[in-house]
Short mmCIF file of C-alpha atoms in Angstrom, two decimals:
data_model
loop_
_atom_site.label_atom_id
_atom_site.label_comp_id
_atom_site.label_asym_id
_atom_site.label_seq_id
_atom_site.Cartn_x
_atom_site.Cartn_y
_atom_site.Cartn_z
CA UNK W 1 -1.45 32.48 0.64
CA UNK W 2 -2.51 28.79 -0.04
CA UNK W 3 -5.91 27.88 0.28
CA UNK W 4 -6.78 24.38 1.90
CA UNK W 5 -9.70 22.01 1.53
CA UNK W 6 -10.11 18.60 3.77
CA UNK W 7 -13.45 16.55 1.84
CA UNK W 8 -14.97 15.79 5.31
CA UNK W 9 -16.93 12.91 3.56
CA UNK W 10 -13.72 11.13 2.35
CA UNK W 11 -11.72 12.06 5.76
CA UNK W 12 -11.71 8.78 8.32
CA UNK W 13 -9.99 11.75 10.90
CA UNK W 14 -6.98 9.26 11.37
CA UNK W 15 -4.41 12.22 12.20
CA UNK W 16 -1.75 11.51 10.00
CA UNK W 17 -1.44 14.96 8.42
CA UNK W 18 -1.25 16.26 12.26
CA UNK W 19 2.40 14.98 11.93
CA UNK W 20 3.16 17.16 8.62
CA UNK W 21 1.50 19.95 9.50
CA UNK W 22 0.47 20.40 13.23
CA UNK W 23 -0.31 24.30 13.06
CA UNK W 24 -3.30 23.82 10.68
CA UNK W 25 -4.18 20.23 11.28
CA UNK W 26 -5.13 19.01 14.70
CA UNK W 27 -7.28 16.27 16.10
CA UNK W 28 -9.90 18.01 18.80
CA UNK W 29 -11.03 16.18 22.04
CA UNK W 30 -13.58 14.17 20.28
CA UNK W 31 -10.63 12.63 17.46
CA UNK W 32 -12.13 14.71 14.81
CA UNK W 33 -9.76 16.49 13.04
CA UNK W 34 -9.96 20.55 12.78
CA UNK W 35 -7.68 22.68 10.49
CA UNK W 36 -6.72 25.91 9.40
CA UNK W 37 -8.51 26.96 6.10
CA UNK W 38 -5.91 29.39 4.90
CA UNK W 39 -1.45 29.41 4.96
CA UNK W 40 1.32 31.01 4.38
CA UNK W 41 3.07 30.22 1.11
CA UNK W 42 5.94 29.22 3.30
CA UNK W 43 3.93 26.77 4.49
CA UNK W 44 3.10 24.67 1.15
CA UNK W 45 5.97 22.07 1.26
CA UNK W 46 4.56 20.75 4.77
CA UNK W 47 0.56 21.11 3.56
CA UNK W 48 1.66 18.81 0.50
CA UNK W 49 3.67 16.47 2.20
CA UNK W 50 0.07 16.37 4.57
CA UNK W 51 -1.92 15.64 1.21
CA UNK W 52 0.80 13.53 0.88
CA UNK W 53 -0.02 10.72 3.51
CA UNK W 54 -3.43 11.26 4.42
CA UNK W 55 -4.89 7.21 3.19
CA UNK W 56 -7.78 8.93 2.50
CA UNK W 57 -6.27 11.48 -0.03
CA UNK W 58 -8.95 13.65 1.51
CA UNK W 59 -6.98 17.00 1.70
CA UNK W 60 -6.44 18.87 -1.32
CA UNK W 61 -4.66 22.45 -1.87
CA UNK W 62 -7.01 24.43 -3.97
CA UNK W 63 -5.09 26.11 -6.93
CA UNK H 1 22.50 16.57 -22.83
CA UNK H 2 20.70 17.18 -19.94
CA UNK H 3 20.37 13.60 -18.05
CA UNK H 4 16.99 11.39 -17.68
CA UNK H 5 15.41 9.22 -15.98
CA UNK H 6 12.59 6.08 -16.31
CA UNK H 7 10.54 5.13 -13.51
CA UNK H 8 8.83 1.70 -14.42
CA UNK H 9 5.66 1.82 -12.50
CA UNK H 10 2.77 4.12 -12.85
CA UNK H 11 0.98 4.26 -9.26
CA UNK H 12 1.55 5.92 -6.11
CA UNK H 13 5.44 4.99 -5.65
CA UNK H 14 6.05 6.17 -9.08
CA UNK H 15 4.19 9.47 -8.66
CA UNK H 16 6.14 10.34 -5.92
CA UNK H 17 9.58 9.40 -7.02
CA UNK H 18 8.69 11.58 -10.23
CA UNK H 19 7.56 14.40 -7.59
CA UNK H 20 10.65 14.18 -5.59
CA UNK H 21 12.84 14.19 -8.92
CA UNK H 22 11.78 17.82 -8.94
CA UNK H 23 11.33 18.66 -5.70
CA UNK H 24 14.97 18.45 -5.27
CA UNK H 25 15.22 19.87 -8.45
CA UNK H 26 16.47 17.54 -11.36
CA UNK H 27 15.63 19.10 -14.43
CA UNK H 28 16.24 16.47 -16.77
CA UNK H 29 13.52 14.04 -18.69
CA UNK H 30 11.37 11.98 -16.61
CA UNK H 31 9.47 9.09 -18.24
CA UNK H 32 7.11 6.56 -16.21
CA UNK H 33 5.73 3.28 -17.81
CA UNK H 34 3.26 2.02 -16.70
CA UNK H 35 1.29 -1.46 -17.39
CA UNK H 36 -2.08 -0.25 -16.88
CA UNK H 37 -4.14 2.36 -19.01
CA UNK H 38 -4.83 4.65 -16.13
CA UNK H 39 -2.96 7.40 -14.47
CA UNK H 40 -1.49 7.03 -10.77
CA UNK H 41 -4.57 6.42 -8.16
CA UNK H 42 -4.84 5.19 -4.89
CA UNK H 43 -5.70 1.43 -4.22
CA UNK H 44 -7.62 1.64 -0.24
CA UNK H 45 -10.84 2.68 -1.69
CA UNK H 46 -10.22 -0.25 -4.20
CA UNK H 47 -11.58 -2.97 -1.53
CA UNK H 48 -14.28 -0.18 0.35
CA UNK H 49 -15.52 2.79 -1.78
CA UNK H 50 -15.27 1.77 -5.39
CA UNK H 51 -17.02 -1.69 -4.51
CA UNK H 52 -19.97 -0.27 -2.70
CA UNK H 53 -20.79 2.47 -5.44
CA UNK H 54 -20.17 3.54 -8.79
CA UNK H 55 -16.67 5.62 -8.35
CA UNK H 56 -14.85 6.81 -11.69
CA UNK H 57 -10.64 6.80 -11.89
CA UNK H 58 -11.54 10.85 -11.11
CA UNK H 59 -12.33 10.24 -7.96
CA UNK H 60 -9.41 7.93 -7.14
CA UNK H 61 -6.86 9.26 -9.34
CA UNK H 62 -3.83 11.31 -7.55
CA UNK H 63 -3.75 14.84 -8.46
CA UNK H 64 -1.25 15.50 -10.90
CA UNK H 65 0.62 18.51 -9.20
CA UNK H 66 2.67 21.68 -11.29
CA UNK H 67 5.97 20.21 -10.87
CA UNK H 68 4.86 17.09 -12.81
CA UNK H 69 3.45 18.80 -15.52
CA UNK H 70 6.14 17.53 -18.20
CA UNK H 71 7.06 14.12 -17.11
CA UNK H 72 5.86 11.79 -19.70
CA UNK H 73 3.41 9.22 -18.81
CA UNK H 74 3.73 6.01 -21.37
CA UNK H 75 0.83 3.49 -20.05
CA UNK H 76 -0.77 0.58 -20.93
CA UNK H 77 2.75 -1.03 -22.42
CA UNK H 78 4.68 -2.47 -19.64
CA UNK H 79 8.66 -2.69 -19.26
CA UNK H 80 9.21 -6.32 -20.56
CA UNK H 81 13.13 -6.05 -19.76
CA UNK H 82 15.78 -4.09 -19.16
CA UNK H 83 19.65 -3.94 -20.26
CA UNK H 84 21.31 -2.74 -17.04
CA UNK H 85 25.27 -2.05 -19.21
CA UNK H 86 23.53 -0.53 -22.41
CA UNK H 87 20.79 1.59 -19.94
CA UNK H 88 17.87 1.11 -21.90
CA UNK H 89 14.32 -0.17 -20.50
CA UNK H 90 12.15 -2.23 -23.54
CA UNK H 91 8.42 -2.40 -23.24
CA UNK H 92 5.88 -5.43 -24.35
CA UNK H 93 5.42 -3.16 -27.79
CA UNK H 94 8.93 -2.91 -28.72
CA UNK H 95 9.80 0.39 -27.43
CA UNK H 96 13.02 1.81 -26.28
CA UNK H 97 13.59 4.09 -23.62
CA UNK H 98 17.30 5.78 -22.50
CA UNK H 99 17.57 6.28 -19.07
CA UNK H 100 20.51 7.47 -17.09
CA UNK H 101 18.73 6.66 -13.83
CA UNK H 102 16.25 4.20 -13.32
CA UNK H 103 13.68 3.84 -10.89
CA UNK H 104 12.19 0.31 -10.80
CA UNK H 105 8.25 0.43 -9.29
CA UNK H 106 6.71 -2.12 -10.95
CA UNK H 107 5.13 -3.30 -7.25
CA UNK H 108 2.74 -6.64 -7.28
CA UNK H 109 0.56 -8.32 -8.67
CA UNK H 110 -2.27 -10.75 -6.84
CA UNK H 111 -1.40 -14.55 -6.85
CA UNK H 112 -4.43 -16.62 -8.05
CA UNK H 113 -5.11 -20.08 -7.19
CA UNK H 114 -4.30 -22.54 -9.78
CA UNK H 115 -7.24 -25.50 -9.31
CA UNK H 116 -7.92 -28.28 -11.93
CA UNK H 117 -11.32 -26.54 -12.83
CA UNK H 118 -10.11 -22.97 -12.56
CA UNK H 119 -11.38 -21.54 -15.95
CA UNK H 120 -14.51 -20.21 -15.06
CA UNK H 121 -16.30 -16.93 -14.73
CA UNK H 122 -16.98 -15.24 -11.48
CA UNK H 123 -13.03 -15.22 -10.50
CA UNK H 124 -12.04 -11.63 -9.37
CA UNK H 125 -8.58 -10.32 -7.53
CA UNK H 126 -8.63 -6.89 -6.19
CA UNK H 127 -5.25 -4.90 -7.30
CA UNK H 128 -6.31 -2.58 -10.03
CA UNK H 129 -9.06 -0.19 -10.68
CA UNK H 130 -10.55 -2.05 -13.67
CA UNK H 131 -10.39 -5.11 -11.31
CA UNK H 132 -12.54 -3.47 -8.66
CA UNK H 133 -15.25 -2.48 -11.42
CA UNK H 134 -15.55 -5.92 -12.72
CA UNK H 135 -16.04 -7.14 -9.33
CA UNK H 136 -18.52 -4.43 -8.12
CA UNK H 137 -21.16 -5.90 -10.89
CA UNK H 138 -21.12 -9.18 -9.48
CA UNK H 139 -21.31 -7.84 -5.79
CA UNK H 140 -25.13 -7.95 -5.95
CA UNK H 141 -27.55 -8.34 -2.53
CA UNK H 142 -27.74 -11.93 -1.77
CA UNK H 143 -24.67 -12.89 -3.96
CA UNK H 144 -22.95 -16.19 -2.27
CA UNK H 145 -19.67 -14.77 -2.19
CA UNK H 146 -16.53 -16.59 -0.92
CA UNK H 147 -13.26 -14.63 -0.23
CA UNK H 148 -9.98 -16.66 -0.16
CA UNK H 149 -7.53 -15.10 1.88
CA UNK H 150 -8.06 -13.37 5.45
CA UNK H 151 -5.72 -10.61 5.23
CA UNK H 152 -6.80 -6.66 5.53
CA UNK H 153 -7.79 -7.31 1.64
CA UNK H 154 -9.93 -10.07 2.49
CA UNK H 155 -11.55 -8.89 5.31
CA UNK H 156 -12.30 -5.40 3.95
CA UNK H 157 -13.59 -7.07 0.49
CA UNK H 158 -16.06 -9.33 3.10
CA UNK H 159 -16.99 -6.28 4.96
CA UNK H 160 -18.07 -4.26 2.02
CA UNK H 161 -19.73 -7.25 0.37
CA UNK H 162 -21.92 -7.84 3.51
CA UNK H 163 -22.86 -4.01 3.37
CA UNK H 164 -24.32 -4.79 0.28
CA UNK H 165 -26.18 -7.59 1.30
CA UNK H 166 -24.16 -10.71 -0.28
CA UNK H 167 -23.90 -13.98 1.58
CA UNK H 168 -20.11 -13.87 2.27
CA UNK H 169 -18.14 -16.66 3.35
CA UNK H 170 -14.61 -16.24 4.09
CA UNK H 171 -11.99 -19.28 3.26
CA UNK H 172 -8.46 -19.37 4.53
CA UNK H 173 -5.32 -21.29 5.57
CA UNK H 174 -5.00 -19.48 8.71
CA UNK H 175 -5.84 -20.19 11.89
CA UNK H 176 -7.55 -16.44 12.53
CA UNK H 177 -8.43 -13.47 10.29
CA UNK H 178 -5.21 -11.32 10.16
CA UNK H 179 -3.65 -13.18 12.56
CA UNK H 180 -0.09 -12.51 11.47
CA UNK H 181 0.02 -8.80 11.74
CA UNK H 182 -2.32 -8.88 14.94
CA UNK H 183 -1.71 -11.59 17.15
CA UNK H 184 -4.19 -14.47 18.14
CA UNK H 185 -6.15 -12.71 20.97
CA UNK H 186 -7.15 -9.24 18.37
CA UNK H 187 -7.21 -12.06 15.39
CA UNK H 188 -9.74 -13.73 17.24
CA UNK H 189 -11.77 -10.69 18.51
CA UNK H 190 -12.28 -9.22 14.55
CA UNK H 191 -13.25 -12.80 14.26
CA UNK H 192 -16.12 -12.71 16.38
CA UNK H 193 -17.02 -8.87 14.88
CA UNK H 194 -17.11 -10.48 11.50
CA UNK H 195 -19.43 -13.33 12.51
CA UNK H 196 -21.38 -10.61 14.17
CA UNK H 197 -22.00 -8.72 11.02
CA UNK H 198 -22.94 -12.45 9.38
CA UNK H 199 -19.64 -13.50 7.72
CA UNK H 200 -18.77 -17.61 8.26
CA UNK H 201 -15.43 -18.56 8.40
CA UNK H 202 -13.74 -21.84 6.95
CA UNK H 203 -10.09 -21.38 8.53
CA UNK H 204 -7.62 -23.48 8.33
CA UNK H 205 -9.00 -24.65 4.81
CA UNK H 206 -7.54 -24.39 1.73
CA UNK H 207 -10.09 -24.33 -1.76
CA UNK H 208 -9.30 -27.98 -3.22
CA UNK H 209 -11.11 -27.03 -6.78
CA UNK H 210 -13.56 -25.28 -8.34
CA UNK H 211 -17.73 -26.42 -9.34
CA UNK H 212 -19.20 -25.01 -12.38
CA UNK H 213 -19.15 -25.74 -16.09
CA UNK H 214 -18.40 -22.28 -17.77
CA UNK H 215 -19.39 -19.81 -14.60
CA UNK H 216 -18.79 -20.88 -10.64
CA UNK H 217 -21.54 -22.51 -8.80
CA UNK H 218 -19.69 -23.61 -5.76
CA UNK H 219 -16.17 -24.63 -4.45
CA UNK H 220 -15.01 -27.41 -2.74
CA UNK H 221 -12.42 -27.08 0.14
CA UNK H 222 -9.62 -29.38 0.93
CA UNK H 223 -11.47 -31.49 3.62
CA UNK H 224 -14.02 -32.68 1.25
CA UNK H 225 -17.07 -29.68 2.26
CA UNK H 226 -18.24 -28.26 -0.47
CA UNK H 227 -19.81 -24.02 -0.32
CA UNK H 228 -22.56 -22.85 -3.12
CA UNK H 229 -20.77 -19.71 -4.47
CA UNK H 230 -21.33 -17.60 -7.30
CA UNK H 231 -18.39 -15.44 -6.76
CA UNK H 232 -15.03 -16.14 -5.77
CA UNK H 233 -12.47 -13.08 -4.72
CA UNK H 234 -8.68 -14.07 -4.11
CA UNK H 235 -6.90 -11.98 -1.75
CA UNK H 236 -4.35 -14.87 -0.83
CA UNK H 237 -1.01 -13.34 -1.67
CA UNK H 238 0.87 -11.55 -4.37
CA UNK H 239 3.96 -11.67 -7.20
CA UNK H 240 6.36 -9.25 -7.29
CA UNK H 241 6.50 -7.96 -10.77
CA UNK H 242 10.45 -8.33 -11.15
CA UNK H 243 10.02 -10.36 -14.47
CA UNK H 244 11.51 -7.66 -16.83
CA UNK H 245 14.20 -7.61 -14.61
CA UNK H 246 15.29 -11.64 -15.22
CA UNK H 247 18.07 -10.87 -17.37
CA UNK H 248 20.12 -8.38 -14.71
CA UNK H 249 22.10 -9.41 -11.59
CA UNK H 250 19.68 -8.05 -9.42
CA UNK H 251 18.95 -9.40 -6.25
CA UNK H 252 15.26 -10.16 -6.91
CA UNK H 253 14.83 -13.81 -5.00
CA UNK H 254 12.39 -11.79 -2.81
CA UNK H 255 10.97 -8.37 -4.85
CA UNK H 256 14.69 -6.08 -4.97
CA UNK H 257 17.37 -6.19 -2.51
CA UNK H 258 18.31 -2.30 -2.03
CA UNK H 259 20.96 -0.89 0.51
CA UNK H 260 19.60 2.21 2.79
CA UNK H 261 19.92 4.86 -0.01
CA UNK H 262 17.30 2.48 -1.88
CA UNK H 263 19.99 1.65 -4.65
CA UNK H 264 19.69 -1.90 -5.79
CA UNK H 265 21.62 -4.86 -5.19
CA UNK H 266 23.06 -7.47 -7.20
CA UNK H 267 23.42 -10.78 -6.23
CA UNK H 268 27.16 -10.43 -5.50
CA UNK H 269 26.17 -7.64 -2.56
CA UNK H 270 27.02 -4.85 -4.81
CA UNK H 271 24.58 -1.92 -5.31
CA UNK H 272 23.99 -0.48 -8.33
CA UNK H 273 24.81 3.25 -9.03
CA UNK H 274 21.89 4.99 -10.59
CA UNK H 275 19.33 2.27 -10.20
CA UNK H 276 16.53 2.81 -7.25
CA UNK H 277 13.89 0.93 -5.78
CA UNK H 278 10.37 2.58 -4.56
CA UNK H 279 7.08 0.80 -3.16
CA UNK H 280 6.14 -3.33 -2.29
CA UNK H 281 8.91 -4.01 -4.45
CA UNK H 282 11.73 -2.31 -2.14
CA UNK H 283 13.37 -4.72 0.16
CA UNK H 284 15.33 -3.44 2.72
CA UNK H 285 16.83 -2.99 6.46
CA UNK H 286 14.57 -0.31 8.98
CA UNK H 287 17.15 0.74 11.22
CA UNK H 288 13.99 0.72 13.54
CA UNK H 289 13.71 -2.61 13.84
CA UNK H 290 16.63 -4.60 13.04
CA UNK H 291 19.41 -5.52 10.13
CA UNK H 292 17.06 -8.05 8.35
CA UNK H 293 15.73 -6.77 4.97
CA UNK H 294 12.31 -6.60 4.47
CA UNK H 295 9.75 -5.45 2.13
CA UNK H 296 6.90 -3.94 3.56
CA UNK H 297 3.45 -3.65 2.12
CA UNK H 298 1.79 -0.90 3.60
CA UNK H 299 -0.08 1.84 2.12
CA UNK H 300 2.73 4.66 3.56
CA UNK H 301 5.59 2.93 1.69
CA UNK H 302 5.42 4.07 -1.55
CA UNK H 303 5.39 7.93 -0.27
CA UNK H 304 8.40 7.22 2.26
CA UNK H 305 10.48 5.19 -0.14
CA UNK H 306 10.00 7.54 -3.54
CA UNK H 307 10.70 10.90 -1.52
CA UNK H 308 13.59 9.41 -0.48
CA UNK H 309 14.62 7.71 -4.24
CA UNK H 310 13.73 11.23 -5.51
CA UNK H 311 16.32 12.65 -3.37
CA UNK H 312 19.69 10.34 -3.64
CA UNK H 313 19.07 9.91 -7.32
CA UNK H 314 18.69 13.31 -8.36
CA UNK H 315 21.81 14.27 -6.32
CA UNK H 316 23.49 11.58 -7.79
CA UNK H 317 22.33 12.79 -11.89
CA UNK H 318 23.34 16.44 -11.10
CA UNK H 319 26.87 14.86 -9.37
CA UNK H 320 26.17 16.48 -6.18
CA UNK H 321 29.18 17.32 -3.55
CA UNK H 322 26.37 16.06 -1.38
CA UNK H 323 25.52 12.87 -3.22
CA UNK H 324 27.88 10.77 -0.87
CA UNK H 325 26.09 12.14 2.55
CA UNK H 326 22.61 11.73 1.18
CA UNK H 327 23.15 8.15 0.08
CA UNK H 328 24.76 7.42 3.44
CA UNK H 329 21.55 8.89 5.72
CA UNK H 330 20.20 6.28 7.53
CA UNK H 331 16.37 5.27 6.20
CA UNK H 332 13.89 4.34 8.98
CA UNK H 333 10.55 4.82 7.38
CA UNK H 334 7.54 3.95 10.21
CA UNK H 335 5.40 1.32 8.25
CA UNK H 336 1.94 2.35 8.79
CA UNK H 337 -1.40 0.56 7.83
CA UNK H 338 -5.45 1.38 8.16
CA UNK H 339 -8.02 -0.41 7.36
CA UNK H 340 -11.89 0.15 7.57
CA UNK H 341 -14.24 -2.50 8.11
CA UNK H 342 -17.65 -1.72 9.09
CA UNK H 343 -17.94 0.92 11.63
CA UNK H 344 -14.32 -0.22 12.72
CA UNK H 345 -11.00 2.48 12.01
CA UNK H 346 -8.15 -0.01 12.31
CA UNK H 347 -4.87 1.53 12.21
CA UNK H 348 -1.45 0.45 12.78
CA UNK H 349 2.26 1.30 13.61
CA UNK H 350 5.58 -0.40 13.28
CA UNK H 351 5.76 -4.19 12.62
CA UNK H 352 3.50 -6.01 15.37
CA UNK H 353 3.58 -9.23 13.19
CA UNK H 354 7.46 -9.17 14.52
CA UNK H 355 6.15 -8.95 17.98
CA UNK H 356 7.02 -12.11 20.53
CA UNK H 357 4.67 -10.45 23.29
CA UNK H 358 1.58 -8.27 23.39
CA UNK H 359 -0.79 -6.71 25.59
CA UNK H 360 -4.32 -4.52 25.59
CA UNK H 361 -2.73 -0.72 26.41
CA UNK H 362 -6.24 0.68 26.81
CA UNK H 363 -9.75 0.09 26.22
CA UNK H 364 -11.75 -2.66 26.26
CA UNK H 365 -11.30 -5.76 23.85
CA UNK H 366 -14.84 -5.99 22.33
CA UNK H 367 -14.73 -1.88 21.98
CA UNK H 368 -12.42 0.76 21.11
CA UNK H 369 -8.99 -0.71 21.96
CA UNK H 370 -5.16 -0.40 21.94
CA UNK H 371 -2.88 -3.17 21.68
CA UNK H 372 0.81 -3.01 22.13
CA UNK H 373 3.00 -5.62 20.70
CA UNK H 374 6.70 -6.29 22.07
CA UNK H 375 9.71 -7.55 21.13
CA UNK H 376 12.33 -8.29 23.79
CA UNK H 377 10.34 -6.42 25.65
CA UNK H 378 11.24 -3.08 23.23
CA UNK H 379 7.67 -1.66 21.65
CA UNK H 380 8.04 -2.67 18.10
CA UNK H 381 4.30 -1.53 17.11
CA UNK H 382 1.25 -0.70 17.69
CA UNK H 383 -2.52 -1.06 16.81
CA UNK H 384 -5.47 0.56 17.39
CA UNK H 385 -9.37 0.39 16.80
CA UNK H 386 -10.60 3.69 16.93
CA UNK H 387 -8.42 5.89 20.50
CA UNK H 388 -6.79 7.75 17.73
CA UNK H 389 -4.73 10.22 19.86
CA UNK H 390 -4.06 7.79 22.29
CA UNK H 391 -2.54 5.52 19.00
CA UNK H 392 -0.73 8.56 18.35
CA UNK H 393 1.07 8.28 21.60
CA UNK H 394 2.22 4.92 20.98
CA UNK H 395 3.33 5.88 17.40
CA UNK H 396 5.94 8.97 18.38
CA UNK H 397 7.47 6.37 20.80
CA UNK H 398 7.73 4.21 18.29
CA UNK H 399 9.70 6.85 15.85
CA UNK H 400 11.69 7.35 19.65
CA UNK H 401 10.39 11.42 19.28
#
C-alpha cells in the first residue's frame, strides 16, 4: 500500500490531479478537492504523475 | 560501456527528464548541470509565497524521488558550450562532460531594461529563488514599488506587494494587464480588481530612465511623468538561455526548434539524433492547435515535455525496436497556466492569446467567471476565475475527450 498526503494549506483545490488519478482525487460539490488517504501499490505510477502536476506541489506520497 | 546522458538545466524540466530516463528504464549515467547553487524547485510560489514570508529552498524544492537517487547533480557551473560532433558539454569552470544523449533545459532568463542611469540599487527580476529573497527584504509596508511588465509575473508580484502594504504602481507598454493571453474585455476587468485592491496603472508607458544617485528614488516614464519609487521589479520579458549553444547548427533564432519527438533541429530542417529539448526552451508544433511552432511558457510544460524526452531518448540509447514508433507519436501537450492574485484562482487552458473571438461561458464578469476564447469558431482555450469543475468541462473538450 502507498500512503498519500495532500498539505491542505499549500492546496489552491484546482483539480488537476483529478485527471491523473480520479479514484482517489475528486473535486466535491463545493470545488474542494477530497481524496483517498491510502492505494494500492498498483496505483503509484498515476499518484506520482498526480504529485506530478499539481502547481501547488501540494500532494506528496509518504515513504 | 553502458551509455549516458547530460541534461543542462537543473529545475523542473530537468528533474523530470532525469525521472523519465528511469522510468522507462535507462540505466546508464545521468548528469544535470545546472547554473544555480540550488537543487530543482518550483518557481509559482516565487512571485506569491516566498515574497510574503520567510520560505527556505525546503519548502520549494522538488522532492528528490528513489529512482533519482544516483543521477549526479553538478550546480552552480553552467554549460558555457557544447561540441555537438565530439559530444561533449563544457561548463564556465572548464569542465568536461561525455554525453551520448543530451538533453538541453537551460530555459530563460528575465530581460532587464537597459536605461542610461540603470546602475542602481533597488533593481530586482523574479526568476530564481535567491532572486525572490533579495526582493522580499525590500518588499516592506509602505514601500513605493513600481512593477514593469503586466504579465501573470507582474501582476502576481503587485498583488503580493499590496498584501504587504507597499504602494505599488504598475508600468507597462500594454494597453491592459495580461491582455494578450486574456483578451481586452477580462484584461480590462482584472484591471479594475487591481485598482480595487489600490494598484495604479501607467499603461501604455514605457520607463524612459532611472532617478537616483547610487539607490532608486524614482523613475521617469517615456511621456515625461516622473513616479517616486524605491523599488523597481522587471517582469517585462525573458532570454532564452541558448548561448552555450552558439557554436552548433541548432535552430535557436527563437529558444530550440524541435520536431514532435522533441529532437532538435538544425538550421537546415534536420533533427538531431540523440539531442532533446524540455521546458520554455522547447519550440514546437501542438497538433492541437495548428503546424506553427511555438514555445510555450506555462508552468505544465516542463512536466509534459521531459516525460516525453525521457521516453524517445532512452528508447533511442538502449536502440529500441520501438524507438522509430515512439519518436513518430504525435505530441499534443494541453498548455495550462494558474495564477493567484488576491482572493482570485485564475486558471487557464489551451492558447486563448490565439483566440480571434471570445465570449463569457458562465458567471458573471465582476465575479466568478468563465470565458471561452475561439478561433474560427473551434474552442482553442479556456479561462476561468474560480467555477473550477465547470473549467474542467471546457478543458476535456479542449483535449477532444
Amino acid at each position: 500500500m502507498i500512503t498519500i498526503d495532500v498539505d491542505m494549506d499549500k492546496c489552491q483545490h484546482y483539480g488537476q490531479c483529478v485527471f491523473e488519478a480520479p479514484d482517489i482525487f475528486a473535486l466535491n460539490d463545493n470545488d474542494k478537492l477530497e481524496f483517498v488517504a491510502t492505494a494500492n501499490d498498483s496505483r503509484r505510477s498515476d499518484v506520482e504523475s498526480a504529485v506530478d502536476v499539481c502547481p501547488m506541489q501540494a500532494i506528496s506520497i509518504v515513504e | 560501456m553502458s551509455k549516458s546522458v547530460v541534461i543542462v538545466g537543473a529545475s523542473m524540466g530537468g528533474l523530470r527528464a532525469a525521472e523519465a530516463l528511469r522510468n522507462n528504464g535507462f540505466e546508464g549515467q545521468v548528469t544535470v548541470i545546472g547554473a544555480e547553487v540550488h537543487a530543482p524547485y518550483n518557481r509559482p510560489p516565487l512571485s506569491k509565497e516566498v515574497l510574503a514570508k520567510e520560505v527556505t529552498h525546503d519548502a520549494v524544492a522538488f522532492k528528490l524521488r528513489t529512482q533519482v537517487e544516483d543521477v549526479i547533480w553538478h550546480l552552480g557551473d553552467p554549460a558555457t558550450s557544447v561540441d555537438l560532433e565530439t559530444q561533449v558539454v563544457t561548463t564556465n569552470s572548464g569542465k568536461a562532460f561525455d554525453y551520448d544523449g543530451l538533453v538541453i533545459a537551460s530555459g530563460l532568463r528575465p530581460r532587464t531594461l537597459e536605461l542610461p542611469n540603470g546602475k542602481l540599487s533597488g533593481r530586482h527580476t523574479v526568476r530564481t529563488l535567491d532572486d525572490a529573497i533579495r526582493l522580499r527584504t525590500d518588499l516592506v509596508p509602505g514601500a513605493r514599488v513600481i512593477v514593469a511588465g503586466a504579465g501573470f509575473i507582474g501582476c502576481e508580484v503587485a498583488a503580493t506587494a499590496r498584501g504587504l502594504g507597499c504602494e505599488v504602481t504598475n508600468v507597462a507598454i500594454d494597453s491592459f494587464p495580461m491582455i494578450r493571453p486574456l483578451g481586452e474585455k477580462l484584461a480590462a476587468e482584472l484591471q479594475r480588481r487591481h485598482e480595487s485592491h489600490g494598484v495604479s496603472f501607467r499603461l501604455g508607458h514605457g520607463i524612459k530612465d532611472l532617478i537616483g544617485k547610487d539607490s532608486l528614488s524614482g523613475l521617469i516614464l517615456d511621456d515625461g511623468e516622473s513616479l517616486e519609487a524605491t523599488v523597481l521589479v522587471e517582469a517585462i520579458s525573458s532570454h532564452c538561455n541558448v548561448e552555450w549553444l552558439a557554436n552548433t547548427n541548432l535552430d535557436i533564432s527563437n529558444g530550440v526548434l524541435t520536431d514532435s519527438a522533441l529532437r532538435a533541429v538544425t538550421t537546415e530542417g534536420q533533427s538531431v539524433e540523440g539531442v532533446y529539448v524540455v521546458g520554455d526552451l522547447a519550440r514546437f508544433a501542438n497538433p492541437l492547435f495548428d503546424d506553427d511552432a511555438r514555445r510555450i511558457e506555462h508552468w505544465n510544460i516542463p512536466t509534459e515535455t521531459g516525460k516525453r524526452v525521457g521516453a524517445v531518448l532512452s528508447a533511442y540509447l538502449e536502440q529500441a525496436d520501438n524507438f522509430a514508433e515512439l519518436a513518430a507519436l504525435p505530441f499534443a501537450p494541453l498548455p495550462s497556466f494558474w495564477s493567484d492574485q488576491y482572493d482570485m484562482k485564475i486558471q487557464g487552458f489551451g492558447m486563448p492569446g490565439l483566440a480571434d473571438r471570445y465570449e463569457l461561458a458562465d458567471g458573471e464578469l465582476s465575479g466568478e467567471l468563465v470565458m471561452a476564447y475561439f478561433r474560427n469558431d473551434v474552442l482553442i482555450g479556456v479561462v476561468g476565475i474560480g467555477m473550477t469543475s465547470e473549467v474542467m468541462k471546457y478543458r476535456k473538450q479542449l483535449l477532444g475527450t
